[in-house]
PDB file of C-alpha atoms in Angstrom:
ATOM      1  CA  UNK A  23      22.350 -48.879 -84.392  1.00 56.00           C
ATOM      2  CA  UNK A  24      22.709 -47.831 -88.085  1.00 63.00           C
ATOM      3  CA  UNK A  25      22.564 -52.068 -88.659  1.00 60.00           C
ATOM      4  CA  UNK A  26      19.367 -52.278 -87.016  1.00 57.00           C
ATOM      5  CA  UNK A  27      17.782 -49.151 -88.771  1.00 65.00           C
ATOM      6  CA  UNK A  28      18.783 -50.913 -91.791  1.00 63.00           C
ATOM      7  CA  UNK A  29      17.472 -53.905 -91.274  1.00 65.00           C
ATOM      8  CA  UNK A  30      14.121 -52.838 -90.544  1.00 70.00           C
ATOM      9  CA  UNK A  31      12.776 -52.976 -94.004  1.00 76.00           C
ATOM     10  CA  UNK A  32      14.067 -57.130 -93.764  1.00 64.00           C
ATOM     11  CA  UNK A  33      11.883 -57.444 -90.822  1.00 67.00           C
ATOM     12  CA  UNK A  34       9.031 -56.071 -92.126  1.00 74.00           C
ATOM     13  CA  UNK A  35       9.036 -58.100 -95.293  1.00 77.00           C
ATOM     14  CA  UNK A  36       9.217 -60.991 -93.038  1.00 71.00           C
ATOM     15  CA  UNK A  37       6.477 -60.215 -90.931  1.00 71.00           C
ATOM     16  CA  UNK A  38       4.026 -59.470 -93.536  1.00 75.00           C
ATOM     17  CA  UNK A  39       5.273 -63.237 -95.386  1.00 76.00           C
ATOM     18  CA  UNK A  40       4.713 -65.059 -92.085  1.00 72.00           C
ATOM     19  CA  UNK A  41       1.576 -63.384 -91.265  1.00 75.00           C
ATOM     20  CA  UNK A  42       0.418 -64.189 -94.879  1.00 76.00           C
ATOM     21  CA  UNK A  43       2.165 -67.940 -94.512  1.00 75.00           C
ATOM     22  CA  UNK A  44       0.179 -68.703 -91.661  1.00 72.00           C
ATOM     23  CA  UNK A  45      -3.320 -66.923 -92.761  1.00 77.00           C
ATOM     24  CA  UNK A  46      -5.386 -68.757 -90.576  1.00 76.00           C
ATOM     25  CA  UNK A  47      -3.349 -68.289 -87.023  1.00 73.00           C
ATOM     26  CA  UNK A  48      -2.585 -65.202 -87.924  1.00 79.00           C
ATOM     27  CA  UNK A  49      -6.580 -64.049 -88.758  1.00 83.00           C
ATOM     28  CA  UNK A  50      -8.094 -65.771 -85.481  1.00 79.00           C
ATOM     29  CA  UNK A  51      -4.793 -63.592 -83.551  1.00 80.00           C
ATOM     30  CA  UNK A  52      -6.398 -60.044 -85.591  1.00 86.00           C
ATOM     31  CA  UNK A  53      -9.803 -61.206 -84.846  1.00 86.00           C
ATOM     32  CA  UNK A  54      -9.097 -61.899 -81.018  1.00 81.00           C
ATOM     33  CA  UNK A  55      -7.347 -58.191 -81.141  1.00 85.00           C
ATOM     34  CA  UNK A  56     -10.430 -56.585 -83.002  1.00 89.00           C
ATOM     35  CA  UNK A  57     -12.394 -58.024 -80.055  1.00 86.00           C
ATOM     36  CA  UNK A  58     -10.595 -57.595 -77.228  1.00 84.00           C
ATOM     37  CA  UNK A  59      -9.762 -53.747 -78.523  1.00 89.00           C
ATOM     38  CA  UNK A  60     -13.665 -53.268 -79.305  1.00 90.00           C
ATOM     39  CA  UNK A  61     -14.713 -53.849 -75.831  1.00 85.00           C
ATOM     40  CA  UNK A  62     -11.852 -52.499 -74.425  1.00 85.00           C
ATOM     41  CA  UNK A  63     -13.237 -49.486 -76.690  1.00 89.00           C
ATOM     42  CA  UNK A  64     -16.487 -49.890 -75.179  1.00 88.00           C
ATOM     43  CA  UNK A  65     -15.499 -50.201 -71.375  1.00 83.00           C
ATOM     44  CA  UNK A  66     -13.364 -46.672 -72.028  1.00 84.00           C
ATOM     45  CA  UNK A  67     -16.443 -44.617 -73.183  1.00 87.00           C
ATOM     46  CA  UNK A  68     -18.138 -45.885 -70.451  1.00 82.00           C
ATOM     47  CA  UNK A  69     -15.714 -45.221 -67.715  1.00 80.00           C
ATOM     48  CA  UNK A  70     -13.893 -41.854 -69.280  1.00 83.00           C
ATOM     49  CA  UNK A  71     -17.999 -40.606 -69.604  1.00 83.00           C
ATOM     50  CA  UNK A  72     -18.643 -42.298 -66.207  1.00 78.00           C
ATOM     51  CA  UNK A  73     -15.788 -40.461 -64.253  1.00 76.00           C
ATOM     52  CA  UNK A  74     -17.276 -37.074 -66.347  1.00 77.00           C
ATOM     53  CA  UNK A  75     -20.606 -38.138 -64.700  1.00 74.00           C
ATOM     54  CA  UNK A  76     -19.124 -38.396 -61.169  1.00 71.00           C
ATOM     55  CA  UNK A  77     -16.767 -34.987 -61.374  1.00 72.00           C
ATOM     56  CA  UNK A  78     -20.399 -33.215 -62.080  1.00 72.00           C
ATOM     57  CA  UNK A  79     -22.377 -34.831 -59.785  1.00 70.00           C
ATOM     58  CA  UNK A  80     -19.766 -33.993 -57.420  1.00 67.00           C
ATOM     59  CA  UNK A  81     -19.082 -30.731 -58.149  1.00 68.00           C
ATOM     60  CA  UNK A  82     -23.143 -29.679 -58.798  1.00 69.00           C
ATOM     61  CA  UNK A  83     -24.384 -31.217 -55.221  1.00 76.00           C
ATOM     62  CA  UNK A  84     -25.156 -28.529 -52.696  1.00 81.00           C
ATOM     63  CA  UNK A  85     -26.603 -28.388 -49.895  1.00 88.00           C
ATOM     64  CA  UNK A  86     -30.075 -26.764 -48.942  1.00 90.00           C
ATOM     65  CA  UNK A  87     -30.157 -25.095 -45.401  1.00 91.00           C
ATOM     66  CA  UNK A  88     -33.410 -23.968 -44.344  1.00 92.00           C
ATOM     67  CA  UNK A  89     -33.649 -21.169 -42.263  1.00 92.00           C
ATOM     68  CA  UNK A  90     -35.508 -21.640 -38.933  1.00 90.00           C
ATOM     69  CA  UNK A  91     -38.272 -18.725 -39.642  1.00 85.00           C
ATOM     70  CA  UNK A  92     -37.908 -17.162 -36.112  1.00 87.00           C
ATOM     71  CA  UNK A  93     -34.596 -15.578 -37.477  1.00 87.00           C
ATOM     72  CA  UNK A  94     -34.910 -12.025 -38.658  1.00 87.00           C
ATOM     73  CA  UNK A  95     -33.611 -10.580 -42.006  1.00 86.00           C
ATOM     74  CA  UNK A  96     -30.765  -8.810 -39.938  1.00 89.00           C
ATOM     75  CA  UNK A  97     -29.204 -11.751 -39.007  1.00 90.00           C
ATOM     76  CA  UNK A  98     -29.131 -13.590 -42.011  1.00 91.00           C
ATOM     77  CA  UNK A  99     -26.012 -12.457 -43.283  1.00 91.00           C
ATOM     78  CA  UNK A 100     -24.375 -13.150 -40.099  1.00 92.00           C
ATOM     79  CA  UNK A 101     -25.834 -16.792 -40.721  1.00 92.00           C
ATOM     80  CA  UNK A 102     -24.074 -16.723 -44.141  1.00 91.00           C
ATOM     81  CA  UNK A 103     -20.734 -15.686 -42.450  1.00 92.00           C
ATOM     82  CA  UNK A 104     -20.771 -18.945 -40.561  1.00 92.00           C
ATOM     83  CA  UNK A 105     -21.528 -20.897 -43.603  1.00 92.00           C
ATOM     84  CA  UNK A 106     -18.937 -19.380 -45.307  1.00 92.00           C
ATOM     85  CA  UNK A 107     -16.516 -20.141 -42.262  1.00 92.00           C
ATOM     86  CA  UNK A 108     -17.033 -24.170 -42.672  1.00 92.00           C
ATOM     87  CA  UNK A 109     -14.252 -25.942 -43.982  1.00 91.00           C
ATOM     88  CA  UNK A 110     -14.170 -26.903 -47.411  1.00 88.00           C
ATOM     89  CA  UNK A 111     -17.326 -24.691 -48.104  1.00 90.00           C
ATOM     90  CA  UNK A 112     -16.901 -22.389 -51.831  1.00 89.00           C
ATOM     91  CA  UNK A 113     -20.347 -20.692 -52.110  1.00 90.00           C
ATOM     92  CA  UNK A 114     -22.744 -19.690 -50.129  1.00 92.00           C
ATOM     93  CA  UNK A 115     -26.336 -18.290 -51.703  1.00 92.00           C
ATOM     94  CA  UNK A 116     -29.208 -16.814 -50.194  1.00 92.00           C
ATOM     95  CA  UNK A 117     -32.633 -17.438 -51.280  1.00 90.00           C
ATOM     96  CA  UNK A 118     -35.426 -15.633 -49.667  1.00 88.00           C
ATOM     97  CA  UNK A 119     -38.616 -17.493 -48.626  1.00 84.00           C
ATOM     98  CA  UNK A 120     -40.663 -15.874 -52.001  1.00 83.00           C
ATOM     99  CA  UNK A 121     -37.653 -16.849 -54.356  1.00 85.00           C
ATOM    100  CA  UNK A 122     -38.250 -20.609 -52.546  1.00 80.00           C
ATOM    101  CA  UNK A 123     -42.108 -20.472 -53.592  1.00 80.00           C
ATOM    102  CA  UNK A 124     -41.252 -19.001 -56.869  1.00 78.00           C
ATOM    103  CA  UNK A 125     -38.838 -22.085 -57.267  1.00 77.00           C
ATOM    104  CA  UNK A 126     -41.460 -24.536 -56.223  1.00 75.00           C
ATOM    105  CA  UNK A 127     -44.504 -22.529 -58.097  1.00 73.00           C
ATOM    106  CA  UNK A 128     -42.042 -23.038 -61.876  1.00 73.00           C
ATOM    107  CA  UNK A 129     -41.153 -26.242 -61.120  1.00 64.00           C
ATOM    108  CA  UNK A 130     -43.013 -27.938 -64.390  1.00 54.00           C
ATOM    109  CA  UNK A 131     -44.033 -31.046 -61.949  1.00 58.00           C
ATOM    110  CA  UNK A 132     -46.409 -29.033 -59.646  1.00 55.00           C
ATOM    111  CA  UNK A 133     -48.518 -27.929 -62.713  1.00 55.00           C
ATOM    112  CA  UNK A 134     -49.925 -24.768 -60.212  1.00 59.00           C
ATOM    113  CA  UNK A 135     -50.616 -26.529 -57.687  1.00 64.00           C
ATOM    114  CA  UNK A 136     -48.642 -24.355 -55.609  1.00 57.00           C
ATOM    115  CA  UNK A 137     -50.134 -20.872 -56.847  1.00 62.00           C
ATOM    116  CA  UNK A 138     -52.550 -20.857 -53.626  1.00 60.00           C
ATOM    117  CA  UNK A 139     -49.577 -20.178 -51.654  1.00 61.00           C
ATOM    118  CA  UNK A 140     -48.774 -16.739 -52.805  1.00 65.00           C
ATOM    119  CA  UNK A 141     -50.958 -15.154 -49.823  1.00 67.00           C
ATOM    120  CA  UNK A 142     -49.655 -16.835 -47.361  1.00 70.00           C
ATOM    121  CA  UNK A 143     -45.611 -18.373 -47.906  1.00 73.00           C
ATOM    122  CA  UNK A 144     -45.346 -21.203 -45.517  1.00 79.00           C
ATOM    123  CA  UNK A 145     -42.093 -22.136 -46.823  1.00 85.00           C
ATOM    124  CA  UNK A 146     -38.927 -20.820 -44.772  1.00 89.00           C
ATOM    125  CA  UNK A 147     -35.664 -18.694 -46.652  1.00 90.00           C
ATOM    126  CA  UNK A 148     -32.924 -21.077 -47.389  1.00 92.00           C
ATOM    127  CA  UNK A 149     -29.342 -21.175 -47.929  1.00 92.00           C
ATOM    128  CA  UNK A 150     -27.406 -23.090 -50.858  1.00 92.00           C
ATOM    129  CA  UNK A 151     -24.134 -24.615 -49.703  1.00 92.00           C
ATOM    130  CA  UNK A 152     -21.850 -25.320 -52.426  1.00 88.00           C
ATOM    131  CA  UNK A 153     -18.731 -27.958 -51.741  1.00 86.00           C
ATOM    132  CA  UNK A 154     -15.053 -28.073 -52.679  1.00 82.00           C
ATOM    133  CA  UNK A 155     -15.527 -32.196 -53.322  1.00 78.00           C
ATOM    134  CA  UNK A 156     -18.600 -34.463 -53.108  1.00 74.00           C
ATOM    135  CA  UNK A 157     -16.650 -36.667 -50.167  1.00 75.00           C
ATOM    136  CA  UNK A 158     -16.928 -32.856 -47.874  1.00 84.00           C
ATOM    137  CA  UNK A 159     -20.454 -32.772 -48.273  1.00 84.00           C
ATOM    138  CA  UNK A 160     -21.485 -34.954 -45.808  1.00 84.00           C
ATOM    139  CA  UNK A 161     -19.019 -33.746 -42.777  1.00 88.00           C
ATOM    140  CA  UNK A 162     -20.207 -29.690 -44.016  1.00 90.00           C
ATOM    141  CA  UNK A 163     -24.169 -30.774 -43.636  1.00 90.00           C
ATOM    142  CA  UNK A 164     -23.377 -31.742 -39.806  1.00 90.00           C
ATOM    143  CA  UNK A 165     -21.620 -28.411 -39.383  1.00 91.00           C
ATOM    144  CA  UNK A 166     -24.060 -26.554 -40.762  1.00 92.00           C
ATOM    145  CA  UNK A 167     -26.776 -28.394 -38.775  1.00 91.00           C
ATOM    146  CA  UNK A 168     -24.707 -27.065 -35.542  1.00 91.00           C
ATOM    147  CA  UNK A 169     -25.338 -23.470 -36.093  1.00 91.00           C
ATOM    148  CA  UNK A 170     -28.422 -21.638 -34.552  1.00 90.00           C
ATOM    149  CA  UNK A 171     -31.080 -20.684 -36.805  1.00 90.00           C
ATOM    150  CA  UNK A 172     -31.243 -23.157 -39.069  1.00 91.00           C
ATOM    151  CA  UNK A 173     -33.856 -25.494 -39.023  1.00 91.00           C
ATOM    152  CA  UNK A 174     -32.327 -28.174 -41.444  1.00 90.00           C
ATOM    153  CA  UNK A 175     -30.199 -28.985 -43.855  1.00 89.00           C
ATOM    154  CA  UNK A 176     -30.728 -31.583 -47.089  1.00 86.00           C
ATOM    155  CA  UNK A 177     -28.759 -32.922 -50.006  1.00 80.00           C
ATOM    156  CA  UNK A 178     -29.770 -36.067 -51.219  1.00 66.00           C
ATOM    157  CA  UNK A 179     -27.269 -37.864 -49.007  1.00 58.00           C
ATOM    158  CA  UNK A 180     -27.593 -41.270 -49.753  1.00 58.00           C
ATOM    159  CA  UNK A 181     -29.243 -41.520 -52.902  1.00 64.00           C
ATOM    160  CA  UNK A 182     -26.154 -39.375 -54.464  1.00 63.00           C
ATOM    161  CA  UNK A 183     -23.588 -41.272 -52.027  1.00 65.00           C
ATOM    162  CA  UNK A 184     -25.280 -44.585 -53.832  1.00 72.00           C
ATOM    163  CA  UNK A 185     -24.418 -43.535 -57.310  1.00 69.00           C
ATOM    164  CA  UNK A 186     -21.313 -41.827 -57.260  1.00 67.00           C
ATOM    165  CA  UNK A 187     -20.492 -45.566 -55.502  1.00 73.00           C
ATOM    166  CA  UNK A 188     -22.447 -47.314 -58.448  1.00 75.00           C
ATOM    167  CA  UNK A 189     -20.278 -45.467 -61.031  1.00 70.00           C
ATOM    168  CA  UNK A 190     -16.852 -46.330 -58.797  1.00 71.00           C
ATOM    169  CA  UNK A 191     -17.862 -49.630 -59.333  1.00 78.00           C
ATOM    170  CA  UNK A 192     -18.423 -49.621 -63.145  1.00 74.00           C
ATOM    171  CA  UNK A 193     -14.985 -48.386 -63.503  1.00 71.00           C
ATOM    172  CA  UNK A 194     -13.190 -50.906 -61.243  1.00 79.00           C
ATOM    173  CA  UNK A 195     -14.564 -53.381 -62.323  1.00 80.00           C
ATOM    174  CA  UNK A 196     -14.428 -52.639 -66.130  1.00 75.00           C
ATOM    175  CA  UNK A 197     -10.866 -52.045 -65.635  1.00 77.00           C
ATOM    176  CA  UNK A 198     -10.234 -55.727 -64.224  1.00 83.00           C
ATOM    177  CA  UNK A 199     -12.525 -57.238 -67.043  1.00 80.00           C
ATOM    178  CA  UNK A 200     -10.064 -55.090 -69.884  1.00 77.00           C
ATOM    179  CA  UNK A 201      -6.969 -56.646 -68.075  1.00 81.00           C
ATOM    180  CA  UNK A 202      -7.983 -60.055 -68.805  1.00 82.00           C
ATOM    181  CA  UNK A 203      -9.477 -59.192 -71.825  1.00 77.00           C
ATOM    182  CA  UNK A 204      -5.558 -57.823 -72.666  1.00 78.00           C
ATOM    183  CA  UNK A 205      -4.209 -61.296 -71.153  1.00 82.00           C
ATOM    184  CA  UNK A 206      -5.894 -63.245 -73.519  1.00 80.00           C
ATOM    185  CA  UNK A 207      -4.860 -61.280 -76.417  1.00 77.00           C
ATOM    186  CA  UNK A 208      -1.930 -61.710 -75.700  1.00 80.00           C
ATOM    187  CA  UNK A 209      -1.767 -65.453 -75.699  1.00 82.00           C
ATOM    188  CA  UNK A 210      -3.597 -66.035 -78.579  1.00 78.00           C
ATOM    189  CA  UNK A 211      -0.305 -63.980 -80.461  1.00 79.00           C
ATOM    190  CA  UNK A 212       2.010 -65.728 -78.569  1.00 80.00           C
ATOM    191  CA  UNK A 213       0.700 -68.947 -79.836  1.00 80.00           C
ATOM    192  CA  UNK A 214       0.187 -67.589 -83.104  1.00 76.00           C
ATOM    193  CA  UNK A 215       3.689 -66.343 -83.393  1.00 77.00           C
ATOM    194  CA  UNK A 216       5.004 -69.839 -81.612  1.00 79.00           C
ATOM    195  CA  UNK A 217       3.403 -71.525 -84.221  1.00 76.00           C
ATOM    196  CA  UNK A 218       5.563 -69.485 -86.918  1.00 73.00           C
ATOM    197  CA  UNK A 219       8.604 -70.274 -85.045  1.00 76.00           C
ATOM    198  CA  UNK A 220       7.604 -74.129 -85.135  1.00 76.00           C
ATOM    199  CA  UNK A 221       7.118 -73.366 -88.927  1.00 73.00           C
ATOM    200  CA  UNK A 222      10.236 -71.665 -89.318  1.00 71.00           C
ATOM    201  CA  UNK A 223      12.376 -74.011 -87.049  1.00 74.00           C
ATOM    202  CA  UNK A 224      14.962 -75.446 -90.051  1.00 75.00           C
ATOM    203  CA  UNK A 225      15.070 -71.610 -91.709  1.00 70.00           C
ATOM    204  CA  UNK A 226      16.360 -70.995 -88.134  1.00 72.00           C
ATOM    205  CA  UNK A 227      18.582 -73.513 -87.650  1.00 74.00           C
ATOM    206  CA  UNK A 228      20.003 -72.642 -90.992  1.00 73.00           C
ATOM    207  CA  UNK A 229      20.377 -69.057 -90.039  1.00 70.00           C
ATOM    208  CA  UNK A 230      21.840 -69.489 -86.906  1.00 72.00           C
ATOM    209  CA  UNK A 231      24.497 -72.091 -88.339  1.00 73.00           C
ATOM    210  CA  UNK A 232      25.731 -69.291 -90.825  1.00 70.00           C
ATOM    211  CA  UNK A 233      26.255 -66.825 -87.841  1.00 69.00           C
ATOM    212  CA  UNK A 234      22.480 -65.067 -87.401  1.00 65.00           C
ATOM    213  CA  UNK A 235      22.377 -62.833 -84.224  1.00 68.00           C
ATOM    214  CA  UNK A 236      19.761 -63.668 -81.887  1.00 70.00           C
ATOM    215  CA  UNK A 237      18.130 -60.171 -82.719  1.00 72.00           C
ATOM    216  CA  UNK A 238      18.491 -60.285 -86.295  1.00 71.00           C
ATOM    217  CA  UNK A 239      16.112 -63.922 -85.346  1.00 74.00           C
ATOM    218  CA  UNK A 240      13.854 -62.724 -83.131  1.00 77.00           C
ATOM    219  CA  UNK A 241      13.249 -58.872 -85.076  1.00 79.00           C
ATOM    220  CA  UNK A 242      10.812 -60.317 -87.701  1.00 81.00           C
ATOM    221  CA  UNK A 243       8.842 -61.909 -85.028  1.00 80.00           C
ATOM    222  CA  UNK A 244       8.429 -58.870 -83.086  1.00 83.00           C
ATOM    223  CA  UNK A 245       7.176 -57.297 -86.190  1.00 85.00           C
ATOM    224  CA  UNK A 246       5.184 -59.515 -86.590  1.00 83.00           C
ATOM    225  CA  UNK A 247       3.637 -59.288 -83.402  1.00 84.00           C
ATOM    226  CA  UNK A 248       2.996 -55.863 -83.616  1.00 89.00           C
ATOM    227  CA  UNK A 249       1.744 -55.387 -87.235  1.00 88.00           C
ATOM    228  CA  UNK A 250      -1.101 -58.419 -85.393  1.00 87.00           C
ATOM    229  CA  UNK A 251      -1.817 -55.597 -82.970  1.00 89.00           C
ATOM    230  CA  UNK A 252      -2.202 -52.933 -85.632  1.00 92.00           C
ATOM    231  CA  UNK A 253      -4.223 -54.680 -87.687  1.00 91.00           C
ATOM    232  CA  UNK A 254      -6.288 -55.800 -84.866  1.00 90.00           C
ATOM    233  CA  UNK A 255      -6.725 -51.982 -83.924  1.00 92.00           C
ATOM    234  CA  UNK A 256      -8.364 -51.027 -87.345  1.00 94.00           C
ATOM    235  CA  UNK A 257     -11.766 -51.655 -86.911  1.00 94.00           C
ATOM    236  CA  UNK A 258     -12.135 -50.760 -82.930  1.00 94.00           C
ATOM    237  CA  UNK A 259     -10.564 -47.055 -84.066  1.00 95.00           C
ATOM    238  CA  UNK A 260     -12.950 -46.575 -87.034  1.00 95.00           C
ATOM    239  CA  UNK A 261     -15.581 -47.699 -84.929  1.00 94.00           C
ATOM    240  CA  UNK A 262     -14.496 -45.304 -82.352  1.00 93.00           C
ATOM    241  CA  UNK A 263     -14.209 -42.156 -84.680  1.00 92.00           C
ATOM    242  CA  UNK A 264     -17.779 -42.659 -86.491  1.00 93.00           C
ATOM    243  CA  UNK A 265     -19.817 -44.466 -83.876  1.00 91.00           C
ATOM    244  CA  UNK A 266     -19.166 -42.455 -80.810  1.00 90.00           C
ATOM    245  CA  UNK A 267     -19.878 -39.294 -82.909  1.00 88.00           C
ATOM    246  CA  UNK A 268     -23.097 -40.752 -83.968  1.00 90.00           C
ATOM    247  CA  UNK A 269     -24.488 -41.672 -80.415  1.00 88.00           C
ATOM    248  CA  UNK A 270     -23.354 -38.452 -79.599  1.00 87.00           C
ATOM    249  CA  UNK A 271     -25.470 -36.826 -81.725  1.00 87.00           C
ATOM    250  CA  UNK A 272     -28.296 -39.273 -81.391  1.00 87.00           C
ATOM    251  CA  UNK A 273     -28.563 -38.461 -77.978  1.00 83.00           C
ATOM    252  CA  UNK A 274     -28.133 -34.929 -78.021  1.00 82.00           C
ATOM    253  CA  UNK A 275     -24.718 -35.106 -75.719  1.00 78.00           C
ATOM    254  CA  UNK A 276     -26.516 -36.324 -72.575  1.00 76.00           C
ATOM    255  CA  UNK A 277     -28.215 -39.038 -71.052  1.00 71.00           C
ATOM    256  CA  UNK A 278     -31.456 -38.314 -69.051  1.00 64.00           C
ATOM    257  CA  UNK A 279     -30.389 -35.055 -68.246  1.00 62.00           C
ATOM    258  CA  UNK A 280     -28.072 -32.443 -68.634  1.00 62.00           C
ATOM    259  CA  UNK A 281     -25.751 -33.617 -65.252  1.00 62.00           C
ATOM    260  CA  UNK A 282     -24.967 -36.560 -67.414  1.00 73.00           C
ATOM    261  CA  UNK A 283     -23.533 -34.888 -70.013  1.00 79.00           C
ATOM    262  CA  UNK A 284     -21.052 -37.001 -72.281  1.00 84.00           C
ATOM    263  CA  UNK A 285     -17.450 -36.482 -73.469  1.00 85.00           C
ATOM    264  CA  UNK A 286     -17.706 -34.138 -76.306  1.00 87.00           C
ATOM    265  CA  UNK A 287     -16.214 -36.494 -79.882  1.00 89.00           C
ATOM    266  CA  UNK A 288     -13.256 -33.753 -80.019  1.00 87.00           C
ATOM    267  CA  UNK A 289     -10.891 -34.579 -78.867  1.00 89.00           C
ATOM    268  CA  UNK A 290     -12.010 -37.797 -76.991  1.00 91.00           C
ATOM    269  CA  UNK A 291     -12.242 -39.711 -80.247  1.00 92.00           C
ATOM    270  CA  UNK A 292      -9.013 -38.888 -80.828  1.00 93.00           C
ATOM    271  CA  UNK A 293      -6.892 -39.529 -77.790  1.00 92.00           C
ATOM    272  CA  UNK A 294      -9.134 -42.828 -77.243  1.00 93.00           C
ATOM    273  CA  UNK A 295      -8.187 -44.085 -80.619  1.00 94.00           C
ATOM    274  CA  UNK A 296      -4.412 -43.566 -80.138  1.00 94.00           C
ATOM    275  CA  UNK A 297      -5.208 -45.395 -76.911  1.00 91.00           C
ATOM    276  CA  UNK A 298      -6.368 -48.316 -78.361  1.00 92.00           C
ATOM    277  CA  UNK A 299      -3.348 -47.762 -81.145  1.00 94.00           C
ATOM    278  CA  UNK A 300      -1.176 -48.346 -78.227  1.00 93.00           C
ATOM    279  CA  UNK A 301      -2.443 -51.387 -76.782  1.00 90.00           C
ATOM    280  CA  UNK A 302      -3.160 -52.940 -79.766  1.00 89.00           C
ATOM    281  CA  UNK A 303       0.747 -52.653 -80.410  1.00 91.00           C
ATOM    282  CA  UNK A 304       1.620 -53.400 -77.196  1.00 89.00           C
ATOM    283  CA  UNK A 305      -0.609 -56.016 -76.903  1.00 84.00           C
ATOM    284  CA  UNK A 306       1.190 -57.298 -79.763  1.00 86.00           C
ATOM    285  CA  UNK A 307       5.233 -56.633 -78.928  1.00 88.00           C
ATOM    286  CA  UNK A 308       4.107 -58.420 -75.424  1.00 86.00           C
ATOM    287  CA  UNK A 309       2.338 -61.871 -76.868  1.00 83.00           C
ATOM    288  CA  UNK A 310       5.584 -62.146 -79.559  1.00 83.00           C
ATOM    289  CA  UNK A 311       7.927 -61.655 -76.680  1.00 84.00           C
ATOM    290  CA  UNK A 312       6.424 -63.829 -74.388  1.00 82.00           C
ATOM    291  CA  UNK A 313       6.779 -66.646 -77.413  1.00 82.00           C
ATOM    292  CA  UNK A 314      10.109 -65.275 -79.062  1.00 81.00           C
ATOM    293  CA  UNK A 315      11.428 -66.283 -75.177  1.00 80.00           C
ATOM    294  CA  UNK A 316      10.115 -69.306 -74.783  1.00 77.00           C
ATOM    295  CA  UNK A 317      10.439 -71.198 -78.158  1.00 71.00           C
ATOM    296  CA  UNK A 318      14.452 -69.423 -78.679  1.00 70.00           C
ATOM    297  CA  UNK A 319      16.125 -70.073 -76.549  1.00 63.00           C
ATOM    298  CA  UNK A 320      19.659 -70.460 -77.002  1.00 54.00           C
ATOM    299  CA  UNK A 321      23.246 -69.459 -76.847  1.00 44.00           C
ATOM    300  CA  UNK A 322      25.687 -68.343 -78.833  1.00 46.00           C
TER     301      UNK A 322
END
């Protein structure tokens, strides 16, 4: 242990002289990195602010029951009890038929259109049904529909259902496109770091005559590896820290409207970039390994 700890200072001298030796494998390796880590960057803010979209879509939908306007104000709030009763109900609010008008009347796309209707209120009281979990809401607006008195019950069903699927989407499928993003990171190091071995071959040979342990061998190429990675991580971290805060501000922390709100910079920024720290590194360690095991094998 206290030999390896030791010997780190050896490995990282070699690393940076064989990353240096072989400039031009070892830029096109940190470029490939920089890339792959810049829209593996870009996928993330989409599909940490995506799954922020879908929590609040989810957790703002309700459901609007209209009361049938034969009931009587004395039995509305035994109509509530039975909304409250529904399984994975959490809120029930009453709105009378005036507060409905006064809701339609404000409303700065009917421009008072709607002002006739304070004489006469054709529009019916109303309930709004809030949900534990988006996926309830559908199974709650058929149980609500079963109880007497109400006349119907609304909540955007499919056109909400649609995006909540649409985001899903963006994240499954941005996940599989950062995997093979990752995969071909990491064989553009290994064959940068295979082509160091080739480089290296007699240095080896030599080392290994005068007793070398496989690990002392391999260690510089593992550093190597992962100083790639690092380096590779740079620019898609500074990028990260300055340009998300930017479109941040830009757009005034939403998009379209306030339900989309987006990931505040503190402390995303900061947990994405040690994110993309990580799998720059690992990215790295992996794509060495994968060519320290191939092109060394041996035994001693």
């Amino acid at each position: 242990m206290i030999r390896a700890i030791k010997s780190i200072p050896y490995n990282i001298k070699k690393a940076c002289k064989s990353i240096v030796r072989n400039l031009g494998a070892s830029v096109s390796s940190i470029f490939a990195v920089t890339v792959t880590l810049i829209l593996i960057m870009l996928f993330a803010v989409a599909a940490f602010n995506v799954s922020s979209f879908t929590t609040n879509i989810e957790t703002h939908i309700q459901v609007l029951a209209r009361v049938d306007t034969i009931v009587e104000d004395t039995q509305i709030p035994e109509l509530e009890t039975k909304l409250k009763s529904i399984d994975h109900v959490t809120n029930v609010r009453y709105s009378s038929a005036s507060e409905q008008l006064d809701l339609l009347i404000n409303d700065e796309k009917s421009k008072g259109k709607y002002n006739s209707f304070k004489n006469s209120n054709p529009l019916p009281a109303a309930f709004y049904v809030d949900a534990d979990e988006g996926k309830n809401v559908p199974a709650i607006k058929k149980k609500i529909l079963e109880i007497d008195g109400i006349m119907d019950a609304n909540y955007g069903g499919d056109s909400v259902n649609a995006m909540i699927k649409g985001f899903n989407s963006i994240r499954i499928y941005g996940g599989i496109f950062i995997a093979a993003l990752s995969f071909l990171a990491m064989f553009l190091i290994s064959n940068t770091i295979k082509i160091n071995i080739h480089n290296r071959r007699e240095e080896i040979a030599i080392m290994r005559n005068v007793g070398a342990s496989n690990s002392f061998i391999k260690a510089p190429f593992l550093f190597e590896g992962i100083f790639i990675g690092i380096l590779g991580s740079i620019i898609p971290i500074l990028l990260t820290i300055f340009g998300y805060g930017y479109v941040y501000d830009m757009l005034g922390g939403h998009m379209l409207t306030s339900m989309f709100t987006l990931l505040a910079p503190l402390p995303f920024v900061v947990y994405l970039s040690g994110i993309l720290l990580a799998i720059g590194i690992f990215v790295g360690f992996i794509g060495s390994l994968l060519a320290i095991n191939k092109n060394l094998k041996w035994k001693r």
